[in-house]
Coordinates of C-alpha atoms and ligand atoms in Angstrom, one line a residue:
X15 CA 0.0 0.0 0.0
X16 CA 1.3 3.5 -0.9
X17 CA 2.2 6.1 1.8
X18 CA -1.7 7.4 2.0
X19 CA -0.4 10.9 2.3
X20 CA 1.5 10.8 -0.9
X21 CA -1.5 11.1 -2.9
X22 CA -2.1 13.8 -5.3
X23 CA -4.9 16.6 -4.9
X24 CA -7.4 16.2 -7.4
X25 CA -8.9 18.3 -9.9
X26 CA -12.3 19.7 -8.6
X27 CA -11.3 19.1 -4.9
X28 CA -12.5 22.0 -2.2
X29 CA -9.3 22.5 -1.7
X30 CA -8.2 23.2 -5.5
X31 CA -11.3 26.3 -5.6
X32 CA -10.1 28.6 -8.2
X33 CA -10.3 32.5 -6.7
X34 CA -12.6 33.7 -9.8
X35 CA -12.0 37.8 -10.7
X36 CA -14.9 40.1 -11.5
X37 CA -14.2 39.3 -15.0
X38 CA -15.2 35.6 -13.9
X39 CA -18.1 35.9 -12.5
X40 CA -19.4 38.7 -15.0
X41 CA -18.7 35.7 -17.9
X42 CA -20.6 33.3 -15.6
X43 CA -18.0 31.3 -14.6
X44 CA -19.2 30.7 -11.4
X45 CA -22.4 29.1 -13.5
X46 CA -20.8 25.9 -14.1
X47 CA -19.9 22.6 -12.3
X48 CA -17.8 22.0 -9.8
X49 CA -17.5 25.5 -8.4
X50 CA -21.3 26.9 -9.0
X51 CA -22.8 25.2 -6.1
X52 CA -22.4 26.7 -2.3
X53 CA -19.5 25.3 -0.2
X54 CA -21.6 24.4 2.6
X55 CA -23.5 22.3 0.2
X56 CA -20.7 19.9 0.9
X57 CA -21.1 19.2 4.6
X58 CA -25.1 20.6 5.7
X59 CA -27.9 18.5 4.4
X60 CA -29.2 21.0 2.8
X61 CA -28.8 24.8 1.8
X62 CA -31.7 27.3 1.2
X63 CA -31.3 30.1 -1.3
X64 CA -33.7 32.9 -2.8
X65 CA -32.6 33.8 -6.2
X66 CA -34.0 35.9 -9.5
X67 CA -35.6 32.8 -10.6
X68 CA -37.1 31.6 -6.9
X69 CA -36.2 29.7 -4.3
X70 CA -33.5 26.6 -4.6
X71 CA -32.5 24.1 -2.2
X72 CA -29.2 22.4 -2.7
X73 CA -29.2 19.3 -1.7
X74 CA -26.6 17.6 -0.3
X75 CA -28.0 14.5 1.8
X76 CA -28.3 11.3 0.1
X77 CA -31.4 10.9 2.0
X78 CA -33.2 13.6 1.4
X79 CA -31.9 13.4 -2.2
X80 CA -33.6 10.0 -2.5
X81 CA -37.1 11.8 -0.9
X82 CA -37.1 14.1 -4.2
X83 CA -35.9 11.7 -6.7
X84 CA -37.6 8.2 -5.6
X85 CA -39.8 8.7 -3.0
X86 CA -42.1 11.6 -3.4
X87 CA -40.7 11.7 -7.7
X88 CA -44.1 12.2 -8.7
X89 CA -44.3 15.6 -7.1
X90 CA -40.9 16.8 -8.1
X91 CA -41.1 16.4 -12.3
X92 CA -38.1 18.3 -14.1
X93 CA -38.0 22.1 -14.2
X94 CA -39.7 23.5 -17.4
X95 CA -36.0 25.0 -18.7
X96 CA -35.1 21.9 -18.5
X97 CA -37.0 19.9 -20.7
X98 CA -37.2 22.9 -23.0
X99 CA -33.4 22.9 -23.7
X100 CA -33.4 19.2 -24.6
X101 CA -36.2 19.2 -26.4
X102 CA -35.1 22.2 -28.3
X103 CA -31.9 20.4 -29.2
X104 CA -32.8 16.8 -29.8
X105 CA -37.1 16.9 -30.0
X106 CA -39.1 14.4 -28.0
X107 CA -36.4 12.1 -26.7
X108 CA -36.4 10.9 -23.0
X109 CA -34.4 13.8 -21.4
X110 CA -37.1 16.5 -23.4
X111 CA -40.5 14.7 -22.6
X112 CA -42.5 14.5 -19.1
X113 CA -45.7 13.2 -18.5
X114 CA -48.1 10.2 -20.5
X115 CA -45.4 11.0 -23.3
X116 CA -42.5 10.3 -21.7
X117 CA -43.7 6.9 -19.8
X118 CA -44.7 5.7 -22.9
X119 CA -41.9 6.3 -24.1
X120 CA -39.9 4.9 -21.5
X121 CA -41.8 2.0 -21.7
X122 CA -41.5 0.9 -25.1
X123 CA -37.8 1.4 -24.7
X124 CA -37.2 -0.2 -21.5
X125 CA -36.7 -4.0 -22.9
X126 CA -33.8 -2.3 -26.0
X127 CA -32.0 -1.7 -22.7
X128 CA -32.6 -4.3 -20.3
X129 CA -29.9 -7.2 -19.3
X130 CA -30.4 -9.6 -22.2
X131 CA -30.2 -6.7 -24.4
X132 CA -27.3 -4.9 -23.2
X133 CA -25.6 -8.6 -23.4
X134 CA -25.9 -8.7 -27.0
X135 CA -24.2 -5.6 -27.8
X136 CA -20.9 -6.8 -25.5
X137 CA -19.2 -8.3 -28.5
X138 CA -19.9 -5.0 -30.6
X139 CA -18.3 -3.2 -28.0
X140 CA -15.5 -5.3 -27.6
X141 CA -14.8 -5.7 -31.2
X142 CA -15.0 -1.8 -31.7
X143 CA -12.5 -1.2 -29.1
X144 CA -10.3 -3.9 -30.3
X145 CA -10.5 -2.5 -34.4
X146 CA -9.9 1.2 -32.6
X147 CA -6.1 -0.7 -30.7
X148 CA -5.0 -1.2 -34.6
X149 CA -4.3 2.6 -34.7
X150 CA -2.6 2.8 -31.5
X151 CA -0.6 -0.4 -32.6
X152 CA 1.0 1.6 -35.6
X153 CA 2.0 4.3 -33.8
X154 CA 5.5 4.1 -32.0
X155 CA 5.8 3.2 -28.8
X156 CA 5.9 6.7 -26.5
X157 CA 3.2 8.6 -28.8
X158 CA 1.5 11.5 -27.0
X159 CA -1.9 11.2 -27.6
X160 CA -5.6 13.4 -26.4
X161 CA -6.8 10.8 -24.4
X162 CA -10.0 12.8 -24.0
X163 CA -9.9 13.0 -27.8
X164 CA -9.4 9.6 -28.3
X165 CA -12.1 8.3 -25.8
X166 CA -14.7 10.5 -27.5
X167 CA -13.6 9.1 -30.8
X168 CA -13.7 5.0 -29.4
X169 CA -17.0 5.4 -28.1
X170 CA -18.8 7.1 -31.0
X171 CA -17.9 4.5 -32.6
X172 CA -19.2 1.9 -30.5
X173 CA -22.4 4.1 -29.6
X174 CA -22.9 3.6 -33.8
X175 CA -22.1 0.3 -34.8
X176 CA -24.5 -0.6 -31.3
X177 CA -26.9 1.4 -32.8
X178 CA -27.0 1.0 -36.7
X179 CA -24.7 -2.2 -36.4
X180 CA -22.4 -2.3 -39.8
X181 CA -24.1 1.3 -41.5
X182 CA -22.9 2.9 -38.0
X183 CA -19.1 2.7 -39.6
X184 CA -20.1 5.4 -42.3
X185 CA -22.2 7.6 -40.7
X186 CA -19.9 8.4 -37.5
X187 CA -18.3 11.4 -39.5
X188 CA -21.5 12.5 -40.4
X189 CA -22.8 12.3 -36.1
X190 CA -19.7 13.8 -35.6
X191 CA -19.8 16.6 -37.2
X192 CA -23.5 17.3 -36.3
X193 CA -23.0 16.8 -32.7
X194 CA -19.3 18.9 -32.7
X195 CA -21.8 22.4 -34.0
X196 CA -24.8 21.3 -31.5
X197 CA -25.0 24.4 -29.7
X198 CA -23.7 24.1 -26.1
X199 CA -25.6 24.9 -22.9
X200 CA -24.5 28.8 -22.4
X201 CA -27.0 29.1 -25.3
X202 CA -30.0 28.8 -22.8
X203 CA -30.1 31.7 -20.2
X204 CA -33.1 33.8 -17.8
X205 CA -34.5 34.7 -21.1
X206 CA -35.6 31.3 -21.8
X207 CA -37.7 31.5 -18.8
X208 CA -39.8 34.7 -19.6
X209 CA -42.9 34.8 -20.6
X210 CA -43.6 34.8 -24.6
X211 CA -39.7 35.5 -25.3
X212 CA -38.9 31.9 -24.7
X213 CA -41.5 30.9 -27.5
X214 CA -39.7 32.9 -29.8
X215 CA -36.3 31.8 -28.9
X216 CA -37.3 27.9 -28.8
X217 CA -38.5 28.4 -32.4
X218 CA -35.2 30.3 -33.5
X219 CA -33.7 27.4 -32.1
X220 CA -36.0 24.6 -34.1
X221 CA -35.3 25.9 -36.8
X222 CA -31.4 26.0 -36.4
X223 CA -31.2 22.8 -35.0
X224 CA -33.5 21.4 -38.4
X225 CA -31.0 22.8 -40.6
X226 CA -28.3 21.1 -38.8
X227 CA -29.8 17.6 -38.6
X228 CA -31.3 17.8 -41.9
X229 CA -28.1 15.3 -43.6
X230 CA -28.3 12.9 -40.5
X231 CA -32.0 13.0 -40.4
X232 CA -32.0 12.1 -44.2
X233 CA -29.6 8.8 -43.3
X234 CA -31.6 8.2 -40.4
X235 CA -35.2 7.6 -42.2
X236 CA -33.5 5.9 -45.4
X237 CA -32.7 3.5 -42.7
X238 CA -35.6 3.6 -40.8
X239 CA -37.9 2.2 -44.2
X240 CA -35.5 0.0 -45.1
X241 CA -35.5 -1.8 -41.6
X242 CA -39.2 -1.6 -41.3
X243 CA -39.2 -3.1 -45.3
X244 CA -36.7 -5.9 -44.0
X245 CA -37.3 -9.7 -43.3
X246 CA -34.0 -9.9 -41.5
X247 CA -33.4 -6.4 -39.8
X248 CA -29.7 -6.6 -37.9
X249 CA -29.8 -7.3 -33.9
X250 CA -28.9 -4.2 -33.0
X251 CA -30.0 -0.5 -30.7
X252 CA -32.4 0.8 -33.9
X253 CA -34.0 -2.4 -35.3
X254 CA -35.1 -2.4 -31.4
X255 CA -36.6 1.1 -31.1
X256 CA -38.2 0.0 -34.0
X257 CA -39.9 -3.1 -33.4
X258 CA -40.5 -2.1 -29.8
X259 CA -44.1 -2.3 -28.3
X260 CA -45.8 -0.9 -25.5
X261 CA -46.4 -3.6 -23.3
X262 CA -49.5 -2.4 -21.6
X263 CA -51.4 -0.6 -25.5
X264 CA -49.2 -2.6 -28.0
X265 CA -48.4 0.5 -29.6
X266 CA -44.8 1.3 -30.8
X267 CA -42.5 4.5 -31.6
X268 CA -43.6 7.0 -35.0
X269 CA -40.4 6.7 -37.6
X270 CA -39.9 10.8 -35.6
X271 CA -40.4 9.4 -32.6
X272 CA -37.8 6.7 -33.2
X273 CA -35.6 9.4 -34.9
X274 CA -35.7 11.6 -31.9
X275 CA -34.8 8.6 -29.1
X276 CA -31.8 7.8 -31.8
X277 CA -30.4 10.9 -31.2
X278 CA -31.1 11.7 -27.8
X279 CA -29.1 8.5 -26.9
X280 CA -26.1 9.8 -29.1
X281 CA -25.9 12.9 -27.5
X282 CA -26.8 11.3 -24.0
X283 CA -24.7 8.0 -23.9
X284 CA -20.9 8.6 -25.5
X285 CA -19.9 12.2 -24.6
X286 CA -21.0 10.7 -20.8
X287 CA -19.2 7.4 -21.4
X288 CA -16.1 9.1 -22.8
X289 CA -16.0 11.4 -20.4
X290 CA -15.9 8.7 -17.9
X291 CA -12.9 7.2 -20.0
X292 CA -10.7 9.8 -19.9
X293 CA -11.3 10.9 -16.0
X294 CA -10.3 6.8 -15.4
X295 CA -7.1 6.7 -17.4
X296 CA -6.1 10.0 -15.9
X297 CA -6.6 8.3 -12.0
X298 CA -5.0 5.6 -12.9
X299 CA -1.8 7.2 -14.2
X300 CA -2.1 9.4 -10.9
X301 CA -2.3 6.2 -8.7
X302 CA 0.4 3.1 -10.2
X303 CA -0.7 1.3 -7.4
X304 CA -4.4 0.7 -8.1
X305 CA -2.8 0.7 -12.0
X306 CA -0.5 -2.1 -11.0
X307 CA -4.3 -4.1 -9.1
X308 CA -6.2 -3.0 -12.3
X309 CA -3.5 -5.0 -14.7
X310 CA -3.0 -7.7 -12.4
X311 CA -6.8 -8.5 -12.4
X312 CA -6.9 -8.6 -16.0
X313 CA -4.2 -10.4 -17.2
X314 CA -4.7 -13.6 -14.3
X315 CA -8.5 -13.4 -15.5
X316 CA -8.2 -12.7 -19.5
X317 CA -4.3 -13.5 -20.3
X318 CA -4.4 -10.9 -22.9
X319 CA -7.6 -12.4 -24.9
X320 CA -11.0 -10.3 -25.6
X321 CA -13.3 -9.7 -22.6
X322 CA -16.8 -10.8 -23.1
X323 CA -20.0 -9.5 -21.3
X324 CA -19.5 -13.6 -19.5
X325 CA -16.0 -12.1 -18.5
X326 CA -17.8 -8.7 -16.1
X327 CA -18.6 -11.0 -13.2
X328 CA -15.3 -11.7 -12.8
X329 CA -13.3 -8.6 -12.8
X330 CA -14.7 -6.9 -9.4
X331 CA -11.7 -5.2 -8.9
X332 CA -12.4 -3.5 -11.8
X333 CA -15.9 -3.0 -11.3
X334 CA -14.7 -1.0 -7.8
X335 CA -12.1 0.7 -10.1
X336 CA -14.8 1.8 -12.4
X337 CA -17.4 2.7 -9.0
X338 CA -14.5 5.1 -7.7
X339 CA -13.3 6.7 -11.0
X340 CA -17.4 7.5 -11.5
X341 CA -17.2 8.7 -7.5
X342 CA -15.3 11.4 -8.0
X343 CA -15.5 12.2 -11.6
X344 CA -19.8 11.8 -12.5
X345 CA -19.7 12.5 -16.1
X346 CA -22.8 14.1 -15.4
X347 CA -22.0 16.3 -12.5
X348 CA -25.3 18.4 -12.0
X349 CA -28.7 16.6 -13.1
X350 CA -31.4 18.5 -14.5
X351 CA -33.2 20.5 -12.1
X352 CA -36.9 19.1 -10.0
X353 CA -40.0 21.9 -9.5
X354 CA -42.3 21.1 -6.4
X355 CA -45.8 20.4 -7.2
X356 CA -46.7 20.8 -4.2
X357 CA -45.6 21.6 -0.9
X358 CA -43.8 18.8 0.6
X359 CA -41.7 18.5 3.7
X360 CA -37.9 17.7 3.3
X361 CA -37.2 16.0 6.6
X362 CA -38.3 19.4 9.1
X363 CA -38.0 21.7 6.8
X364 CA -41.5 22.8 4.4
X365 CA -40.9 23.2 1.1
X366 CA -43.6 25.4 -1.1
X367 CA -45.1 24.6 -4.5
X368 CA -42.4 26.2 -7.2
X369 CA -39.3 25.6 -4.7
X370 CA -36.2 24.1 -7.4
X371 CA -34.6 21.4 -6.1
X372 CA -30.7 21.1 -7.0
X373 CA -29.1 17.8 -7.1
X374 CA -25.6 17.1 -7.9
X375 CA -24.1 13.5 -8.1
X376 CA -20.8 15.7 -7.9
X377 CA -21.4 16.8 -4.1
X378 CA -23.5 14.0 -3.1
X379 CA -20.3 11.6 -4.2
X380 CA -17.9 14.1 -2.1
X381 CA -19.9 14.8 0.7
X382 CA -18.3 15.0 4.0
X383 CA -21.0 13.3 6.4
X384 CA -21.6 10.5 4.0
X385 CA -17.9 10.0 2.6
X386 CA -14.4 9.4 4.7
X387 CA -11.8 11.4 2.9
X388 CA -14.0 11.6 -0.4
X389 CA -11.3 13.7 -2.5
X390 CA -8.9 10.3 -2.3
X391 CA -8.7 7.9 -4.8
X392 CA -9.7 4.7 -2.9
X393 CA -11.5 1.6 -5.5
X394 CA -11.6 -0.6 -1.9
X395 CA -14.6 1.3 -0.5
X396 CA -17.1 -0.1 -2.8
X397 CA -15.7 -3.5 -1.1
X398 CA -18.9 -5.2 0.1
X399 CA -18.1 -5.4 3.4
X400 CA -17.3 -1.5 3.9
X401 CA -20.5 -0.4 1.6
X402 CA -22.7 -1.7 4.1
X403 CA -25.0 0.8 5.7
X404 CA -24.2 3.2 2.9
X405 CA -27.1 5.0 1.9
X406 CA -28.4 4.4 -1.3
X407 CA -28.0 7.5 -3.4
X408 CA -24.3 8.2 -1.5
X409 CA -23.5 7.6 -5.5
X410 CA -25.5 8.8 -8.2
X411 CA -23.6 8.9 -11.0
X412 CA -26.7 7.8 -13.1
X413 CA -29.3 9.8 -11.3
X414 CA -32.4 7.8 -9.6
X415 CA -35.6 6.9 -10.0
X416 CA -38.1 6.9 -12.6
X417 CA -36.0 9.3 -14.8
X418 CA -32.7 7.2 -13.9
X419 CA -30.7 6.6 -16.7
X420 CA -32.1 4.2 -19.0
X421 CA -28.4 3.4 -20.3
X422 CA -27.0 2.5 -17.1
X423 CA -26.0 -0.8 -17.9
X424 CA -25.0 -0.4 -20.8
X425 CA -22.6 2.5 -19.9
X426 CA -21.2 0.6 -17.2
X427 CA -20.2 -2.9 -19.2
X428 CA -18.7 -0.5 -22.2
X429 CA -16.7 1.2 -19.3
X430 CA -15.5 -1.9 -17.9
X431 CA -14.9 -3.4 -21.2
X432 CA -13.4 -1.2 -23.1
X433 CA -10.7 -0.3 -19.9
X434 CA -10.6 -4.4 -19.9
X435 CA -9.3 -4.5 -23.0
X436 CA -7.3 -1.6 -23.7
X437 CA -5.2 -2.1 -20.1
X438 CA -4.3 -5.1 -21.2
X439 CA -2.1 -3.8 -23.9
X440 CA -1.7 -0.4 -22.8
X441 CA -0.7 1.8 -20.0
X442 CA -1.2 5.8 -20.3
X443 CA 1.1 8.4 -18.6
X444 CA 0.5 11.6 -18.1
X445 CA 2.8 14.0 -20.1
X446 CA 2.8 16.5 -17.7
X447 CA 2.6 17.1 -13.4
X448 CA 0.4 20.7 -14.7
X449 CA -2.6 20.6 -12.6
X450 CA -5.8 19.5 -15.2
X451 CA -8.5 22.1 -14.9
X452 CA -12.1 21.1 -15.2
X453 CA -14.9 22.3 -18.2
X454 CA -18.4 21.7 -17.6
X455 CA -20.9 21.8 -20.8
X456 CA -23.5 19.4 -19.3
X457 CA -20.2 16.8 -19.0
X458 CA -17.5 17.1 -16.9
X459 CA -14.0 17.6 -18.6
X460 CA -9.9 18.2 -19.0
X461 CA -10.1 21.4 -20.1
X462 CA -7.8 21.7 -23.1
X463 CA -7.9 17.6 -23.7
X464 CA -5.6 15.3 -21.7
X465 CA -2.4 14.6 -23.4
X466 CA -1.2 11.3 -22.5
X467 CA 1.5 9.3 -23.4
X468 CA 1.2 5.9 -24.3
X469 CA 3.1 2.9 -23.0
X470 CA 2.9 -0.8 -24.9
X471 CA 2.2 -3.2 -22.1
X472 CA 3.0 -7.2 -23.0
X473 CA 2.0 -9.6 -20.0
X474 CA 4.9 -10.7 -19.0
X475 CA 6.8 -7.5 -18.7
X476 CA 4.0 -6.1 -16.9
X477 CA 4.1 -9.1 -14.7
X478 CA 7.9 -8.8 -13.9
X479 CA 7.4 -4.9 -13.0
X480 CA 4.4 -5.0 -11.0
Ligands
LIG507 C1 -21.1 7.0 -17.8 C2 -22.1 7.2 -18.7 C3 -23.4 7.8 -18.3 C4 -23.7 8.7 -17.3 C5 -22.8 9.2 -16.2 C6 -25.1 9.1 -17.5 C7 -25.8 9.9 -16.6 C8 -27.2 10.1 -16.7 C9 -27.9 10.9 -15.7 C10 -27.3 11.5 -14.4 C11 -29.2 10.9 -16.1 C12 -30.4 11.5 -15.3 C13 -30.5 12.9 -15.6 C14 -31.6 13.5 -14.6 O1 -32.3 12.8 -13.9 O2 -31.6 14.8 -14.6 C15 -29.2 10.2 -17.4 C16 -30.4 10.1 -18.1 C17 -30.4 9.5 -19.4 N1 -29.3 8.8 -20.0 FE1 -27.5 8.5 -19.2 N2 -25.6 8.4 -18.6 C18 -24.6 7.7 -19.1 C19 -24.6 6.9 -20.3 C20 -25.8 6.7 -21.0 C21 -25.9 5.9 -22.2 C22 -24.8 4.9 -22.7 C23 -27.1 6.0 -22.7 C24 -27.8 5.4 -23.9 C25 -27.2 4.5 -24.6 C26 -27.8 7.0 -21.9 C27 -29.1 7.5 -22.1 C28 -29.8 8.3 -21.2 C29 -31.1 8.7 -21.4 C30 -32.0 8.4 -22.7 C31 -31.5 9.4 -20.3 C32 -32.9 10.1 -20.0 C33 -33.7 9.1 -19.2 C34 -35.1 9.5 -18.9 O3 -35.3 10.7 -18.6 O4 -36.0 8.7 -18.9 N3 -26.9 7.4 -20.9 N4 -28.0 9.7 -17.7

């Protein structure tokens, strides 16, 4: 065990705070993720706050973050903006729809993404990753790559060829370049909350984001009609939307409807899972020794061959790796928003109709009365004997309840198998000891990319070192 003192002070800790100038917080610096929320947030339950738009509570207790989010859900829906800003950029996909819509909706998707399902697209993923090592292979041994860059790359693939199988291959330049000039979230502001202006805005935006899609959207019904036409439609992500049923009407998704839930899960499931990628390859090269547990793990279970979804079950170090790295680095560190209803009481405290509720995977996950030490890197605590008693939602990475992510699974075998097979061959330094700073644009990340270097592992030299 390393000298527990000698660890390294993370990104995003309290203790890293930026000191933001007037020029800062005029530019709405202080807006964004890690640094937006109060301090005390951290360490009280809960903090009250009156602002332009009403009255927030941060919350900050898992427990009272599991009263708004499973318990009582049904009387704290997502805030209007929100649903407003997804819908304006992706139509009426799961994160923009509330209501009868979105449960049927959610419905007739559940089964593309239950466990059968997310089994079947294991070998996809695994194949992807491995056809994605080729490149690294030609490169010589020492290249500096953007491991952010090349993360986001590797899972837009496999978020394509999960989703339109073998046509995924030729259309990722064409989702790339659509999602790359997707405006970001600084385009939503107070104006989108007034009265009559935000209809104005949300069709200004329609209409931009119509002319944007227009060249994806054309590939995306061609394929559409010719899956609906086909006898033998691929196993894969679409031919499900597609042929999915409501199990309680028997109806199933519109071809818009379909096209809307394709690219909500683009946007919504490989930014996330890259992000996730990159945050784990930088812990790792900050902390050999969980690097040296990670590689041991996988070469006694794999010996260097392709993981398969059978393989999961057996890598629960790396499972714990994966917990931790999502502890302290939630893709997704803020969640949308909740509106009471109605009044409700949060433990004592009353809260009126109207009150926003803020929830934040990023504090809960660091929160001093739930977490010992939470700014250190430490895979062990998700050891089942020392998770006991742990409250529920004392990690959210994927949210919770109704609205939890519907790609949960998913995103957490693609983790664990694409880090399963790429640590097997490959080991990633960081170039420089520069502290990384943090960007937040609904994901958490490096600011500036994450230049890594990469280092050719074979097993038996990794065996000898470690
Ligand atoms: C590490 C990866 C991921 C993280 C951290 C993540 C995180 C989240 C979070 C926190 C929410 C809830 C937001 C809220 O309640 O405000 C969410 C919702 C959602 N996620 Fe993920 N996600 C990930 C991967 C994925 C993947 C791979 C997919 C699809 C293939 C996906 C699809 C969705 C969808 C469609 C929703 C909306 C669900 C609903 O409202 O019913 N996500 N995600």
């Amino acid at each position: 065990m390393p000298d527990r003192d000698a660890y390294p002070i993370l990104p995003g800790a309290l203790a890293d705070k930026p000191t933001l100038s007037l020029t800062d917080r005029l530019r709405g610096r202080r807006l964004r993720m890690p640094w937006s929320v109060p301090d005390a947030m951290f360490h009280e339950p809960f903090v009250r706050r009156k602002t332009l738009i009403g009255e927030m509570i941060f919350i900050g207790d898992p427990v009272l973050a599991k009263h708004v989010l499973v318990d009582k859900a049904a009387n704290y829906p997502k805030a209007p903006l929100e649903l407003r800003m997804f819908s304006a950029l992706f139509g009426q996909g799961l994160l923009g729809i509330d209501g009868d819509l979105w449960r049927k909706h959610r419905r007739t998707m559940a089964p593309a993404f239950d466990p059968r399902s997310v089994a079947g697209y294991a070998p996809a993923m695994a194949g992807c990753t491995e056809h994605f090592l080729q490149r690294w292979d030609e490169l010589p041994d020492g290249s500096v790559v953007d491991a952010a860059e090349e993360m986001t790359a590797l899972t837009l693939s496999i978020i394509a060829r999960t989703m339109f199988h073998e046509a995924g291959q030729g259309l990722e330049t064409l989702i790339a370049r659509t999602l790359d000039d997707t405006p970001d979230l600084a385009d939503f502001n107070l104006l989108d909350l007034l009265p009559v202006v935000w209809k104005f805005r949300m069709a200004a935006r329609e209409t931009r984001m119509a002319a944007l899609f227009r060249p994806l959207d054309g590939a995306i019904a061609e394929m559409i009609t010719a899956r609906e036409a086909s006898a033998d439609p691929p196993d894969d992500l679409l031919s499900r939307l597609i042929a999915a049923r409501d199990e309680t009407t028997g109806a199933g998704l519109s071809a818009r409807e379909v096209r809307d839930e394709v690219i909500t899960i683009f946007m919504a499931g490989h930014e996330t899972t890259a992000t996730a990628m990159a945050w784990a390859w930088f812990l790792l090269a900050k902390h050999p020794h969980e690097a040296a547990r990670l590689h041991a793990e996988l070469d006694q279970v794999l010996g260097g061959r392709t993981p398969g979804q059978a393989d999961i079950a057996s890598l629960p170090f790396t499972r714990r790796l994966v917990d931790e790295c999502l502890r302290l680095f939630p893709p997704a560190p803020g969640m949308s928003a909740r509106i009471a209803a109605a009044p409700d009481m949060l433990g004592e405290t009353p809260v009126k109709t109207g009150t926003y509720m803020v929830l934040a995977p990023w504090v809960q996950q660091r929160h001093r009365q739930t977490w010992d030490e939470p700014e250190r890197f430490e895979p062990d605590r998700f050891l089942p004997e020392r998770s006991e008693g742990r409250p529920r939602l004392a990690t959210m990475p994927f949210g919770a309840g109704p609205r939890v992510c519907i790609g949960q699974m998913l995103a957490v075998n693609e983790i664990i198998l694409i880090l399963a097979t790429v640590a097997q061959h490959y080991a990633l330094d960081l170039v420089s000891d520069a502290p990384v700073k943090l960007h937040h644009n609904v994901t958490l990340r490096p600011r500036g990319g994450l230049p890594m270097r990469l280092r050719r592992r074979t097993r038996a030299a990794a065996l000898a070192a470690e």
